[in-house]
């Protein structure tokens, strides 16, 4: 639970301060689930606005995936 909380905190800060993609504005990390071996994390996000934004938010997250993974990995060590 502590690691999931820390991942949620780090990703929230990255999305707020480091990611400049306008598609990812007003996004919050709502939940993080981690498997038993601590190998995989499932991250749930909440985007303010209507459901029309869902596709553009997912495209923005896909585009920022590498950056978010790299920064998260460095922060967790």
PDB file of C-alpha atoms in Angstrom:
ATOM      1  CA  UNK A   1       0.000   0.000   0.000  1.00  0.00           C
ATOM      2  CA  UNK A   2       2.875   2.373   0.751  1.00  0.00           C
ATOM      3  CA  UNK A   3       4.415   1.832  -2.670  1.00  0.00           C
ATOM      4  CA  UNK A   4       1.075   2.337  -4.422  1.00  0.00           C
ATOM      5  CA  UNK A   5       0.568   5.548  -2.445  1.00  0.00           C
ATOM      6  CA  UNK A   6       4.082   6.747  -3.362  1.00  0.00           C
ATOM      7  CA  UNK A   7       3.548   5.979  -7.060  1.00  0.00           C
ATOM      8  CA  UNK A   8       0.266   7.875  -6.977  1.00  0.00           C
ATOM      9  CA  UNK A   9       1.978  10.846  -5.331  1.00  0.00           C
ATOM     10  CA  UNK A  10       4.890  10.918  -7.801  1.00  0.00           C
ATOM     11  CA  UNK A  11       2.660  10.591 -10.873  1.00  0.00           C
ATOM     12  CA  UNK A  12       0.336  13.309  -9.598  1.00  0.00           C
ATOM     13  CA  UNK A  13       3.267  15.690  -9.157  1.00  0.00           C
ATOM     14  CA  UNK A  14       4.680  14.828 -12.589  1.00  0.00           C
ATOM     15  CA  UNK A  15       1.334  15.411 -14.294  1.00  0.00           C
ATOM     16  CA  UNK A  16       0.879  18.672 -12.449  1.00  0.00           C
ATOM     17  CA  UNK A  17       4.377  20.153 -12.801  1.00  0.00           C
ATOM     18  CA  UNK A  18       6.397  18.404 -15.497  1.00  0.00           C
ATOM     19  CA  UNK A  19       4.034  17.367 -18.306  1.00  0.00           C
ATOM     20  CA  UNK A  20       3.214  20.254 -20.604  1.00  0.00           C
ATOM     21  CA  UNK A  21       0.869  18.400 -22.969  1.00  0.00           C
ATOM     22  CA  UNK A  22      -2.440  20.336 -23.049  1.00  0.00           C
ATOM     23  CA  UNK A  23      -4.334  17.055 -23.439  1.00  0.00           C
ATOM     24  CA  UNK A  24      -3.246  16.136 -19.907  1.00  0.00           C
ATOM     25  CA  UNK A  25      -4.462  19.246 -18.127  1.00  0.00           C
ATOM     26  CA  UNK A  26      -6.816  18.715 -15.168  1.00  0.00           C
ATOM     27  CA  UNK A  27      -5.924  15.028 -14.756  1.00  0.00           C
ATOM     28  CA  UNK A  28      -5.730  13.399 -11.347  1.00  0.00           C
ATOM     29  CA  UNK A  29      -4.432   9.973 -10.410  1.00  0.00           C
ATOM     30  CA  UNK A  30      -7.309   8.344  -8.577  1.00  0.00           C
ATOM     31  CA  UNK A  31      -5.908   4.905  -7.751  1.00  0.00           C
ATOM     32  CA  UNK A  32      -2.855   2.682  -8.201  1.00  0.00           C
ATOM     33  CA  UNK A  33      -2.972  -1.117  -7.970  1.00  0.00           C
ATOM     34  CA  UNK A  34       0.262  -3.127  -7.778  1.00  0.00           C
ATOM     35  CA  UNK A  35       0.699  -6.872  -8.267  1.00  0.00           C
ATOM     36  CA  UNK A  36       2.197  -9.043  -5.524  1.00  0.00           C
ATOM     37  CA  UNK A  37       5.676  -9.137  -7.061  1.00  0.00           C
ATOM     38  CA  UNK A  38       5.746  -5.331  -7.399  1.00  0.00           C
ATOM     39  CA  UNK A  39       6.400  -5.714 -11.123  1.00  0.00           C
ATOM     40  CA  UNK A  40       3.298  -4.127 -12.619  1.00  0.00           C
ATOM     41  CA  UNK A  41       1.123  -1.219 -11.624  1.00  0.00           C
ATOM     42  CA  UNK A  42      -2.302  -0.331 -12.951  1.00  0.00           C
ATOM     43  CA  UNK A  43      -2.918   3.403 -12.720  1.00  0.00           C
ATOM     44  CA  UNK A  44      -6.398   4.910 -12.829  1.00  0.00           C
ATOM     45  CA  UNK A  45      -6.814   8.543 -13.775  1.00  0.00           C
ATOM     46  CA  UNK A  46      -9.699  10.943 -13.675  1.00  0.00           C
ATOM     47  CA  UNK A  47      -9.982  13.733 -16.231  1.00  0.00           C
ATOM     48  CA  UNK A  48     -12.147  16.723 -15.491  1.00  0.00           C
ATOM     49  CA  UNK A  49     -14.596  17.492 -18.243  1.00  0.00           C
ATOM     50  CA  UNK A  50     -16.920  15.438 -20.361  1.00  0.00           C
ATOM     51  CA  UNK A  51     -16.395  11.979 -21.807  1.00  0.00           C
ATOM     52  CA  UNK A  52     -15.447  13.479 -25.179  1.00  0.00           C
ATOM     53  CA  UNK A  53     -11.973  14.123 -23.743  1.00  0.00           C
ATOM     54  CA  UNK A  54     -11.382  10.439 -23.020  1.00  0.00           C
ATOM     55  CA  UNK A  55      -9.747   9.663 -26.384  1.00  0.00           C
ATOM     56  CA  UNK A  56      -7.473  12.695 -26.345  1.00  0.00           C
ATOM     57  CA  UNK A  57      -6.466  12.077 -22.718  1.00  0.00           C
ATOM     58  CA  UNK A  58      -5.565   8.465 -23.506  1.00  0.00           C
ATOM     59  CA  UNK A  59      -3.525   9.579 -26.531  1.00  0.00           C
ATOM     60  CA  UNK A  60      -1.733  12.137 -24.369  1.00  0.00           C
ATOM     61  CA  UNK A  61      -0.947   9.513 -21.730  1.00  0.00           C
ATOM     62  CA  UNK A  62       0.318   7.110 -24.397  1.00  0.00           C
ATOM     63  CA  UNK A  63       2.584   9.869 -25.723  1.00  0.00           C
ATOM     64  CA  UNK A  64       3.927  10.692 -22.232  1.00  0.00           C
ATOM     65  CA  UNK A  65       4.262   7.047 -21.144  1.00  0.00           C
ATOM     66  CA  UNK A  66       8.029   6.783 -21.623  1.00  0.00           C
ATOM     67  CA  UNK A  67       8.744  10.006 -19.761  1.00  0.00           C
ATOM     68  CA  UNK A  68       6.441   9.074 -16.876  1.00  0.00           C
ATOM     69  CA  UNK A  69       7.948   5.592 -16.534  1.00  0.00           C
ATOM     70  CA  UNK A  70      11.520   6.924 -16.574  1.00  0.00           C
ATOM     71  CA  UNK A  71      10.836   9.636 -14.017  1.00  0.00           C
ATOM     72  CA  UNK A  72       8.864   7.281 -11.805  1.00  0.00           C
ATOM     73  CA  UNK A  73      11.657   4.702 -11.884  1.00  0.00           C
ATOM     74  CA  UNK A  74      14.271   7.294 -10.931  1.00  0.00           C
ATOM     75  CA  UNK A  75      12.115   8.664  -8.118  1.00  0.00           C
ATOM     76  CA  UNK A  76      11.382   5.258  -6.611  1.00  0.00           C
ATOM     77  CA  UNK A  77      15.031   4.310  -6.318  1.00  0.00           C
TER      78      UNK A  77
END
